Amino acid sequence: MGDEVNWLDEQQLQAWKRFAALLVVLPATLDGEMQRRAGITQFEYGVMAGLSEAPGRSMRISALADFAQGSLSRLSHLIKRLERRGWVRRELDPADGRYTNAILTDEGYAKIVEIAPAHVADVRRLVVDTLTPAQLRQLGEISERVLRGIAPGHC
């Protein structure tokens, strides 16, 4: 065969194992807290928060899928669930009727305003407050660098 594996050295392996564990544990912890407190998933919160920050609290569903890093199918199912709860509605894009917009309703916005402080407290407790300002800056730089290698458009 001739293809030699470029194995990780001990330091690289330990760093990778810690990072891989973080990728599993942190999202699960945030998701569990969000579901316990608000009855929604972290993904649902992220989508609604994204809509809350968009002009007119509205975004094309295709753009929202890109923003949330979810498939169009996943976003369509999510939007239906959020519609049933009265937090989002769908409308044809007035600029181009080939597209559908998701619009965060007043009730959906109120839900985000209600749960955002606890979410921010979780992020502070689990990440921000555990790091020095220099470490936090490094975390941002490292995250951006890794993301740039994986998905250049998401940085």
Coordinates of C-alpha atoms in Angstrom, one line a residue:
M1 CA 0.0 0.0 0.0
G2 CA 2.7 2.5 0.9
D3 CA 0.3 5.0 2.5
E4 CA 1.6 5.8 5.9
V5 CA -0.7 7.1 8.6
N6 CA 0.4 10.4 10.1
W7 CA -0.7 9.5 13.6
L8 CA -1.3 12.2 16.2
D9 CA 1.5 12.5 18.8
E10 CA 0.5 12.3 22.5
Q11 CA 0.0 16.1 22.9
Q12 CA -2.1 16.3 19.7
L13 CA -4.1 13.3 20.7
Q14 CA -4.9 14.6 24.2
A15 CA -5.9 18.0 22.8
W16 CA -8.1 16.4 20.2
K17 CA -9.8 14.1 22.8
R18 CA -10.5 17.1 25.1
F19 CA -11.9 19.2 22.1
A20 CA -14.0 16.2 20.9
A21 CA -15.5 15.8 24.3
L22 CA -16.3 19.5 24.5
L23 CA -18.0 19.3 21.1
V24 CA -20.3 16.7 22.6
V25 CA -20.8 17.8 26.2
L26 CA -21.2 21.6 25.8
P27 CA -24.0 21.5 23.2
A28 CA -25.8 18.7 25.1
T29 CA -25.6 20.7 28.4
L30 CA -26.9 23.9 26.7
D31 CA -29.6 22.0 25.0
G32 CA -30.7 20.2 28.2
E33 CA -30.8 23.6 30.1
M34 CA -32.8 25.1 27.3
Q35 CA -35.3 22.3 27.2
R36 CA -35.7 22.2 30.9
R37 CA -36.2 25.9 31.2
A38 CA -38.1 26.8 28.0
G39 CA -39.3 23.6 26.5
I40 CA -37.4 24.2 23.3
T41 CA -34.2 22.9 21.8
Q42 CA -31.0 24.9 21.5
F43 CA -31.5 24.7 17.7
E44 CA -35.0 26.2 18.0
Y45 CA -33.6 28.9 20.2
G46 CA -30.8 29.7 17.7
V47 CA -33.3 29.9 14.8
M48 CA -35.7 32.2 16.7
A49 CA -32.8 34.3 18.0
G50 CA -31.5 34.7 14.5
L51 CA -34.9 35.8 13.3
S52 CA -35.2 38.3 16.2
E53 CA -32.0 40.0 15.0
A54 CA -33.0 40.1 11.3
P55 CA -34.5 43.2 9.7
G56 CA -38.2 43.0 10.3
R57 CA -37.6 39.8 12.2
S58 CA -37.9 38.1 8.8
M59 CA -35.6 35.9 6.7
R60 CA -35.9 33.7 3.7
I61 CA -36.1 30.1 5.0
S62 CA -33.2 29.1 2.7
A63 CA -31.0 31.9 4.2
L64 CA -32.2 30.8 7.7
A65 CA -31.1 27.2 7.0
D66 CA -27.6 28.5 6.0
F67 CA -27.5 30.7 9.1
A68 CA -28.5 27.9 11.4
Q69 CA -26.3 25.4 9.6
G70 CA -29.3 23.1 9.1
S71 CA -30.8 21.5 6.0
L72 CA -33.7 23.2 4.3
S73 CA -35.8 20.1 5.2
R74 CA -34.9 20.4 8.9
L75 CA -35.7 24.1 8.8
S76 CA -39.1 23.5 7.1
H77 CA -40.1 21.0 9.8
L78 CA -38.9 23.3 12.5
I79 CA -40.8 26.3 11.1
K80 CA -44.0 24.2 11.1
R81 CA -43.5 23.3 14.8
L82 CA -42.8 26.9 15.6
E83 CA -45.9 28.0 13.6
R84 CA -48.1 25.6 15.6
R85 CA -46.9 27.3 18.8
G86 CA -47.6 30.8 17.3
W87 CA -44.0 31.9 17.4
V88 CA -43.3 32.0 13.7
R89 CA -45.3 32.5 10.5
R90 CA -44.5 32.0 6.9
E91 CA -45.2 34.4 4.0
L92 CA -44.1 34.5 0.4
D93 CA -41.2 36.9 -0.1
P94 CA -42.7 40.1 -1.4
A95 CA -39.5 40.8 -3.4
D96 CA -39.5 37.4 -5.1
G97 CA -42.5 35.1 -4.7
R98 CA -40.4 32.0 -5.5
Y99 CA -39.1 32.2 -1.9
T100 CA -40.8 31.9 1.5
N101 CA -39.9 34.0 4.5
A102 CA -40.0 33.0 8.1
I103 CA -41.2 35.8 10.3
L104 CA -40.9 35.8 14.1
T105 CA -44.2 36.8 15.6
D106 CA -44.7 39.1 18.6
E107 CA -45.3 36.0 20.7
G108 CA -42.1 34.4 19.4
Y109 CA -40.1 37.6 20.1
A110 CA -41.6 37.6 23.6
K111 CA -40.4 34.0 24.1
I112 CA -36.8 35.0 23.1
V113 CA -36.8 38.0 25.3
E114 CA -38.0 35.8 28.2
I115 CA -35.4 33.0 27.8
A116 CA -32.4 34.9 26.5
P117 CA -31.2 36.1 30.0
A118 CA -31.0 32.5 31.3
H119 CA -29.2 31.4 28.1
V120 CA -26.6 34.1 28.4
A121 CA -26.1 33.2 32.0
D122 CA -25.5 29.6 31.0
V123 CA -23.0 30.6 28.3
R124 CA -21.2 32.8 30.9
R125 CA -21.2 30.1 33.5
L126 CA -20.1 27.3 31.2
V127 CA -17.6 29.2 28.9
V128 CA -17.0 32.9 29.3
D129 CA -16.4 33.1 33.0
T130 CA -14.2 30.0 33.0
L131 CA -11.6 31.7 30.8
T132 CA -9.4 34.8 31.2
P133 CA -9.9 37.6 28.6
A134 CA -6.8 36.4 26.8
Q135 CA -8.1 32.8 26.7
L136 CA -11.5 34.0 25.4
R137 CA -9.8 36.0 22.7
Q138 CA -7.7 32.9 21.8
L139 CA -10.9 30.7 21.8
G140 CA -12.5 33.1 19.3
E141 CA -9.4 33.1 17.1
I142 CA -9.0 29.3 17.2
S143 CA -12.7 28.7 16.5
E144 CA -12.6 31.1 13.5
R145 CA -9.5 29.4 12.1
V146 CA -11.0 25.9 12.4
L147 CA -14.4 27.1 11.0
R148 CA -12.6 28.8 8.1
G149 CA -11.0 25.4 7.2
I150 CA -14.3 23.6 7.4
A151 CA -16.9 26.1 6.1
P152 CA -15.3 29.3 4.8
G153 CA -18.6 31.1 4.4
H154 CA -19.6 30.7 8.1
C155 CA -16.8 32.9 9.6

